[in-house]
Coordinates of C-alpha atoms in Angstrom, one line a residue:
Chain A
X1 CA -13.6 -37.4 -73.5
X2 CA -13.4 -35.1 -70.6
X3 CA -15.4 -31.8 -70.8
X4 CA -14.8 -28.4 -69.3
X5 CA -17.1 -29.4 -66.4
X6 CA -15.1 -32.6 -65.7
X7 CA -12.0 -30.5 -65.6
X8 CA -13.6 -28.0 -63.2
X9 CA -14.6 -30.9 -60.9
X10 CA -11.1 -32.3 -60.9
X11 CA -9.7 -28.9 -60.1
X12 CA -12.0 -28.6 -57.1
X13 CA -11.0 -32.0 -55.8
X14 CA -7.3 -31.1 -56.1
X15 CA -7.7 -27.7 -54.6
X16 CA -9.5 -29.2 -51.6
X17 CA -6.5 -31.7 -51.2
X18 CA -8.5 -34.8 -52.1
X19 CA -5.7 -37.3 -52.7
X20 CA -7.6 -40.6 -52.9
X21 CA -10.5 -41.5 -55.1
X22 CA -12.4 -44.7 -55.7
X23 CA -15.1 -45.2 -58.3
X24 CA -17.6 -47.5 -59.9
X25 CA -18.2 -46.3 -63.5
X26 CA -21.2 -44.5 -65.0
X27 CA -21.2 -43.1 -68.5
X28 CA -22.0 -39.7 -67.1
X29 CA -19.0 -39.9 -64.9
X30 CA -16.6 -41.3 -67.5
X31 CA -14.9 -38.0 -68.1
X32 CA -14.3 -37.3 -64.4
X33 CA -13.0 -40.8 -63.8
X34 CA -10.6 -40.5 -66.8
X35 CA -9.2 -37.2 -65.4
X36 CA -8.9 -38.6 -61.9
X37 CA -7.1 -41.7 -63.2
X38 CA -4.7 -39.6 -65.1
X39 CA -4.1 -37.0 -62.4
X40 CA -0.8 -37.2 -60.6
X41 CA -2.4 -35.5 -57.6
X42 CA -5.0 -38.2 -56.8
X43 CA -4.5 -41.9 -56.2
X44 CA -7.4 -43.6 -58.0
X45 CA -8.3 -47.1 -56.9
X46 CA -11.3 -48.4 -58.8
X47 CA -13.5 -50.6 -56.6
X48 CA -15.9 -53.5 -57.5
X49 CA -18.8 -52.3 -55.4
X50 CA -19.4 -49.0 -53.6
X51 CA -19.4 -50.5 -50.1
X52 CA -15.9 -51.8 -50.8
X53 CA -15.1 -48.3 -52.0
X54 CA -16.2 -46.8 -48.7
X55 CA -13.9 -49.2 -46.9
X56 CA -11.0 -48.1 -49.1
X57 CA -11.9 -44.4 -48.4
X58 CA -12.0 -45.0 -44.6
X59 CA -8.6 -46.6 -44.7
X60 CA -7.1 -43.9 -46.9
X61 CA -8.4 -41.2 -44.6
X62 CA -6.8 -42.9 -41.6
X63 CA -3.6 -43.0 -43.6
X64 CA -3.8 -39.2 -44.1
X65 CA -5.4 -38.9 -47.5
X66 CA -8.6 -37.0 -48.1
X67 CA -10.9 -39.4 -49.9
X68 CA -13.7 -39.2 -52.5
X69 CA -16.0 -41.8 -54.0
X70 CA -17.5 -41.5 -57.5
X71 CA -20.6 -43.5 -58.0
X72 CA -24.2 -43.8 -59.3
X73 CA -27.2 -43.0 -57.2
X74 CA -28.4 -46.6 -57.7
X75 CA -25.5 -47.7 -55.4
X76 CA -27.2 -46.0 -52.5
X77 CA -29.1 -49.2 -52.0
X78 CA -25.8 -51.0 -51.6
X79 CA -24.0 -48.6 -49.2
X80 CA -26.5 -47.7 -46.5
X81 CA -24.9 -49.9 -43.8
X82 CA -21.4 -48.8 -44.7
X83 CA -22.5 -45.1 -44.6
X84 CA -24.1 -45.6 -41.2
X85 CA -21.7 -47.9 -39.3
X86 CA -18.4 -46.9 -40.9
X87 CA -18.4 -43.5 -42.4
X88 CA -20.9 -41.8 -40.0
X89 CA -20.1 -43.8 -36.9
X90 CA -16.4 -43.1 -37.0
X91 CA -16.9 -39.6 -38.4
X92 CA -15.0 -39.9 -41.6
X93 CA -15.5 -37.1 -44.1
X94 CA -16.6 -38.5 -47.5
X95 CA -17.6 -36.5 -50.5
X96 CA -19.8 -38.7 -52.8
X97 CA -19.9 -37.4 -56.3
X98 CA -23.0 -39.2 -57.6
X99 CA -24.4 -39.3 -61.0
X100 CA -28.1 -38.8 -60.5
X101 CA -29.5 -41.3 -62.9
X102 CA -33.3 -41.5 -63.5
X103 CA -33.9 -37.7 -63.5
X104 CA -35.2 -35.6 -66.3
X105 CA -33.2 -36.5 -69.4
X106 CA -32.8 -40.1 -68.5
X107 CA -33.1 -42.6 -71.3
X108 CA -33.3 -45.8 -69.3
X109 CA -36.7 -46.2 -67.6
X110 CA -35.5 -48.6 -64.9
X111 CA -33.2 -45.9 -63.6
X112 CA -36.2 -43.8 -62.7
X113 CA -37.2 -46.2 -59.9
X114 CA -34.1 -45.6 -57.8
X115 CA -34.2 -41.9 -58.6
X116 CA -37.5 -41.8 -56.8
X117 CA -35.8 -43.0 -53.6
X118 CA -32.5 -41.2 -53.8
X119 CA -33.2 -38.0 -52.0
X120 CA -35.4 -39.8 -49.4
X121 CA -32.6 -42.2 -48.6
X122 CA -30.1 -39.4 -48.2
X123 CA -32.5 -37.4 -46.1
X124 CA -33.2 -40.4 -43.9
X125 CA -29.5 -40.8 -43.3
X126 CA -29.1 -37.1 -42.5
X127 CA -26.5 -36.7 -45.3
X128 CA -26.1 -33.1 -46.6
X129 CA -27.2 -33.3 -50.2
X130 CA -26.6 -30.9 -53.1
X131 CA -28.4 -31.3 -56.5
X132 CA -26.4 -30.1 -59.5
X133 CA -28.8 -29.3 -62.4
X134 CA -26.9 -26.8 -64.4
X135 CA -23.3 -26.6 -65.4
X136 CA -22.8 -23.5 -63.4
X137 CA -23.7 -25.4 -60.2
X138 CA -20.1 -26.8 -60.4
X139 CA -18.9 -23.5 -58.9
X140 CA -20.3 -24.6 -55.5
X141 CA -18.2 -27.7 -55.4
X142 CA -15.3 -26.0 -53.7
X143 CA -17.4 -24.9 -50.8
X144 CA -19.2 -28.2 -50.6
X145 CA -15.9 -30.1 -50.3
X146 CA -14.7 -27.7 -47.7
X147 CA -17.9 -28.2 -45.8
X148 CA -17.5 -31.9 -46.0
X149 CA -14.0 -32.0 -44.6
X150 CA -14.8 -29.4 -42.0
X151 CA -17.7 -31.3 -40.6
X152 CA -16.3 -34.9 -41.0
X153 CA -19.5 -36.1 -42.6
X154 CA -20.4 -37.8 -45.8
X155 CA -21.8 -35.4 -48.3
X156 CA -23.8 -36.2 -51.5
X157 CA -23.4 -34.3 -54.7
X158 CA -26.2 -35.4 -57.1
X159 CA -25.3 -34.4 -60.6
X160 CA -28.2 -35.1 -63.0
X161 CA -28.3 -35.6 -66.8
X162 CA -28.9 -31.9 -67.4
X163 CA -25.8 -31.1 -65.5
X164 CA -23.7 -33.5 -67.5
X165 CA -25.2 -32.0 -70.7
X166 CA -26.6 -35.3 -71.9
X167 CA -30.3 -34.4 -71.7
X168 CA -31.5 -34.4 -75.2
Chain B
X1 CA -5.7 -74.1 -31.5
X2 CA -8.6 -71.7 -31.6
X3 CA -8.6 -68.1 -33.0
X4 CA -7.8 -66.7 -29.6
X5 CA -4.6 -68.8 -29.4
X6 CA -3.6 -67.6 -32.9
X7 CA -4.1 -64.0 -31.9
X8 CA -2.1 -64.5 -28.7
X9 CA 0.8 -65.9 -30.6
X10 CA 1.0 -63.1 -33.2
X11 CA 0.7 -60.3 -30.7
X12 CA 4.5 -59.6 -30.6
X13 CA 4.3 -59.1 -34.4
X14 CA 1.4 -56.6 -34.1
X15 CA 3.2 -54.4 -31.6
X16 CA 3.7 -50.9 -33.0
X17 CA 2.1 -51.8 -36.4
X18 CA -1.1 -50.5 -37.9
X19 CA -3.7 -53.2 -37.3
X20 CA -7.2 -53.3 -38.8
X21 CA -9.2 -55.9 -36.9
X22 CA -12.3 -57.6 -38.0
X23 CA -15.8 -57.0 -36.5
X24 CA -17.0 -59.0 -33.5
X25 CA -15.1 -61.4 -31.4
X26 CA -11.7 -60.8 -33.1
X27 CA -11.7 -57.1 -32.1
X28 CA -12.8 -58.0 -28.6
X29 CA -10.0 -60.5 -28.3
X30 CA -7.4 -58.2 -29.7
X31 CA -8.4 -55.5 -27.4
X32 CA -8.1 -57.8 -24.5
X33 CA -4.7 -59.2 -25.6
X34 CA -3.0 -56.1 -26.9
X35 CA -4.8 -52.8 -27.1
X36 CA -2.6 -50.2 -28.6
X37 CA -3.0 -46.8 -30.3
X38 CA -2.5 -48.2 -33.8
X39 CA -5.3 -50.8 -33.6
X40 CA -8.5 -50.1 -35.5
X41 CA -11.4 -52.1 -34.1
X42 CA -14.2 -52.6 -36.7
X43 CA -17.7 -52.3 -35.2
X44 CA -19.9 -52.5 -38.2
X45 CA -19.8 -53.1 -42.0
X46 CA -18.9 -56.8 -42.0
X47 CA -16.5 -57.6 -44.9
X48 CA -14.7 -54.3 -45.2
X49 CA -11.7 -55.0 -42.9
X50 CA -9.6 -56.0 -45.9
X51 CA -10.7 -52.9 -47.9
X52 CA -10.0 -50.6 -45.0
X53 CA -6.6 -52.2 -44.6
X54 CA -5.8 -51.7 -48.3
X55 CA -6.8 -48.1 -48.3
X56 CA -4.7 -47.5 -45.2
X57 CA -1.7 -49.2 -46.7
X58 CA -2.0 -47.3 -50.0
X59 CA -2.2 -44.0 -48.3
X60 CA 1.0 -44.2 -46.2
X61 CA 4.1 -46.2 -45.8
X62 CA 3.9 -48.0 -42.5
X63 CA 3.2 -51.7 -42.3
X64 CA -0.5 -52.5 -42.2
X65 CA -1.9 -55.9 -41.0
X66 CA -5.6 -56.6 -41.6
X67 CA -6.9 -59.4 -39.5
X68 CA -9.9 -60.7 -41.3
X69 CA -12.0 -63.9 -41.1
X70 CA -13.4 -66.3 -43.6
X71 CA -17.0 -65.3 -43.1
X72 CA -16.2 -61.7 -43.6
X73 CA -14.0 -62.2 -46.6
X74 CA -16.8 -64.2 -48.2
X75 CA -19.1 -61.1 -48.0
X76 CA -16.5 -59.0 -49.9
X77 CA -14.6 -61.5 -52.1
X78 CA -14.1 -59.0 -54.9
X79 CA -11.8 -56.9 -52.8
X80 CA -9.2 -59.6 -53.3
X81 CA -9.0 -58.5 -56.9
X82 CA -8.7 -54.9 -55.8
X83 CA -5.8 -55.9 -53.5
X84 CA -4.1 -57.8 -56.3
X85 CA -4.4 -55.0 -58.8
X86 CA -3.5 -52.1 -56.5
X87 CA -0.3 -53.3 -55.0
X88 CA 0.7 -52.2 -51.5
X89 CA 3.9 -53.9 -50.5
X90 CA 3.3 -52.8 -46.9
X91 CA 0.0 -54.6 -46.7
X92 CA -0.5 -58.0 -45.1
X93 CA -3.9 -59.6 -45.1
X94 CA -4.3 -62.3 -42.5
X95 CA -7.4 -64.3 -42.9
X96 CA -8.1 -66.5 -39.9
X97 CA -10.3 -69.2 -41.4
X98 CA -12.1 -71.4 -38.8
X99 CA -14.9 -72.3 -41.2
X100 CA -17.3 -70.6 -38.9
X101 CA -19.3 -67.4 -38.3
X102 CA -17.7 -67.2 -34.8
X103 CA -19.4 -64.1 -33.5
X104 CA -22.9 -65.1 -34.4
X105 CA -23.3 -68.6 -33.0
X106 CA -20.7 -70.6 -35.0
X107 CA -22.8 -71.2 -38.1
X108 CA -20.6 -72.9 -40.7
X109 CA -19.2 -70.9 -43.6
X110 CA -18.6 -72.2 -47.2
X111 CA -14.9 -71.6 -46.6
X112 CA -15.1 -74.5 -44.2
X113 CA -16.6 -76.7 -46.9
X114 CA -15.7 -76.6 -50.6
X115 CA -14.5 -73.1 -51.0
X116 CA -10.8 -72.3 -50.9
X117 CA -10.1 -68.6 -50.1
X118 CA -6.5 -69.1 -50.9
X119 CA -7.6 -70.4 -54.3
X120 CA -9.8 -67.3 -54.8
X121 CA -7.0 -65.0 -53.7
X122 CA -4.6 -66.6 -56.2
X123 CA -7.2 -66.5 -59.0
X124 CA -7.8 -62.8 -58.2
X125 CA -4.1 -62.2 -58.9
X126 CA -2.7 -62.0 -55.4
X127 CA 1.0 -62.9 -55.8
X128 CA 2.0 -64.1 -52.3
X129 CA -0.7 -66.4 -51.0
X130 CA 0.4 -68.6 -48.1
X131 CA -1.9 -71.1 -46.5
X132 CA -0.7 -72.3 -43.1
X133 CA -2.0 -74.3 -40.2
X134 CA -3.0 -72.4 -37.1
X135 CA 0.1 -73.4 -35.2
X136 CA 2.5 -72.1 -37.9
X137 CA 0.7 -68.7 -38.2
X138 CA 3.1 -66.6 -36.1
X139 CA 6.1 -68.0 -37.8
X140 CA 4.7 -67.4 -41.3
X141 CA 3.4 -64.0 -40.5
X142 CA 6.9 -63.1 -39.2
X143 CA 8.3 -64.3 -42.5
X144 CA 5.8 -62.3 -44.4
X145 CA 6.6 -59.1 -42.5
X146 CA 10.3 -59.7 -42.9
X147 CA 9.7 -59.9 -46.7
X148 CA 8.0 -56.5 -46.5
X149 CA 11.0 -55.1 -44.7
X150 CA 13.3 -56.6 -47.2
X151 CA 11.5 -54.9 -50.0
X152 CA 11.6 -51.6 -48.1
X153 CA 15.4 -51.9 -47.8
X154 CA 15.8 -52.7 -51.5
X155 CA 14.1 -49.5 -52.4
X156 CA 11.0 -51.3 -53.8
X157 CA 8.9 -49.5 -51.3
X158 CA 8.3 -45.9 -52.2
X159 CA 4.7 -45.0 -51.4
X160 CA 1.5 -45.5 -53.3
X161 CA 1.5 -47.4 -56.7
X162 CA 4.3 -49.8 -55.6
X163 CA 5.0 -53.2 -56.9
X164 CA 2.5 -55.9 -56.2
X165 CA 3.2 -57.6 -53.0
X166 CA -0.1 -58.5 -51.4
X167 CA 0.3 -61.2 -48.7
X168 CA -2.5 -63.4 -47.7
X169 CA -2.3 -66.0 -45.0
X170 CA -4.8 -68.5 -43.9
X171 CA -5.0 -70.3 -40.6
X172 CA -7.3 -73.3 -40.8
X173 CA -8.7 -74.8 -37.7
X174 CA -11.1 -77.5 -38.5
X175 CA -11.0 -79.2 -35.1
X176 CA -14.4 -78.0 -34.3
X177 CA -13.0 -76.2 -31.3
X178 CA -14.7 -72.9 -31.8
X179 CA -14.2 -69.8 -29.9
X180 CA -16.9 -68.8 -27.4
X181 CA -15.0 -66.2 -25.5
X182 CA -17.3 -63.4 -24.4
X183 CA -14.9 -60.9 -22.8
X184 CA -16.1 -57.8 -24.4
X185 CA -13.8 -54.9 -25.1
X186 CA -14.4 -51.3 -25.3
X187 CA -14.3 -49.4 -28.5
X188 CA -11.4 -47.3 -29.5
X189 CA -8.8 -46.6 -32.1
X190 CA -5.8 -44.4 -32.2
X191 CA -3.3 -43.7 -34.9
X192 CA -1.6 -40.6 -33.6
X193 CA 1.8 -42.2 -33.3
X194 CA 2.1 -43.7 -36.7
X195 CA 0.7 -40.6 -38.4
X196 CA 2.9 -38.2 -36.5
X197 CA 4.8 -37.0 -39.6
X198 CA 1.9 -36.7 -42.0
X199 CA 0.9 -33.3 -43.3
X200 CA -2.7 -33.9 -42.3
X201 CA -1.7 -34.8 -38.8
X202 CA -3.3 -31.8 -37.3
X203 CA -6.5 -32.3 -39.0
X204 CA -6.5 -35.9 -38.0
X205 CA -5.9 -35.1 -34.3
X206 CA -8.8 -32.6 -34.4
X207 CA -11.0 -35.3 -35.8
X208 CA -9.9 -37.8 -33.2
X209 CA -10.5 -35.5 -30.3
X210 CA -13.9 -34.8 -31.5
X211 CA -14.9 -38.4 -30.9
X212 CA -15.7 -38.7 -27.2
X213 CA -16.9 -42.2 -27.7
X214 CA -13.4 -43.4 -28.3
X215 CA -11.9 -43.6 -24.8
X216 CA -9.2 -45.8 -23.7
X217 CA -10.4 -48.1 -20.9
X218 CA -7.2 -47.4 -19.0
X219 CA -8.3 -43.9 -18.6
X220 CA -11.3 -45.0 -16.5
X221 CA -11.3 -45.3 -12.8
X222 CA -12.5 -48.9 -13.2
X223 CA -10.2 -51.8 -13.5
X224 CA -9.8 -53.1 -17.0
X225 CA -12.0 -56.0 -16.3
X226 CA -14.7 -53.7 -14.9
X227 CA -14.4 -51.5 -17.9
X228 CA -15.1 -54.4 -20.2
X229 CA -18.2 -55.2 -18.2
X230 CA -19.3 -51.7 -18.2
X231 CA -19.1 -51.5 -22.0
X232 CA -20.2 -54.9 -22.8
X233 CA -23.7 -53.7 -23.7
X234 CA -22.3 -51.2 -26.2
X235 CA -20.1 -53.7 -27.9
X236 CA -22.4 -56.2 -29.5
X237 CA -21.0 -58.4 -32.2

């Protein structure tokens, strides 16, 4: 069931002319994925793994569509090479809407392990990173997406459990 | 036949089309045989050639040919299911299967042993899977592309979310005659022509211009052969 926050995220994607999205599911992202799938403005192509998704996004961008990938932070361990040698090397813009699992409010202990490395990995890759903790942080998404497509760089939006309202 | 010979024979079919070419030797060979603005030469991310090709085909209407290899497809097998379930009738995936990791010293792949990539593609739901010998590749590829054009004429082809028409071809060369060509190409890719009518054209051009690394070798004062040598060190498979 999509929330008001999910709707706001979709509106930001559309207003920034994002026309292609790929995703690997996460329960926190379920509402956004549902909206993206149903949106007539965005072509949603679910992928099996996030590096595959980055290939799809690269192709879509070359075909003239602004892309976006929706994924979990745990997938950062999967996509480092794709980020460096495809997205960064060829200067493709790629907003990564990432559910930040393992932060305060997490219920699955194992997720914490990757959360400990998430920002360090992104920092090491010199990827602009924005941490959404509160619902009101979604207001920054428009500018972040604009920045991403202006700079032709991957950009990470880490949205944690508190942001999704599931910290309880 | 070796892969180089297969590429040589299909060159006329690639002319003017969007081509996504696999990492390593295939990109070097394609550059040598027929560099053109609509070629995309992969330099990293082994396995994503098919995925990039699908994304490109879904995003616009021109024909896209992804030239992949058996070793690369094995690293990203699941993308065959993505191709099957997200139909792009303008997409042709050509997998040149020589049963070998040709760019890294010709180590054998499982596709050269028990594994059938055509079988995997069919099981994933790809509808038009054709397995051909190396010598028949050009003929079959031409037939596949004609099939795409036929669909376009019949109105079956109207942008993203079209009917399923993934095409997968396989060229098997088990003669043991593996490719050791070392002619290195420069890196470069250009899609200005094919994208000329797209609304994001301007943005794309700006992006392309911002990449000084992507220079056509013909722009250099060196001969083409010299250019390859100059750039060999920067083009490692």
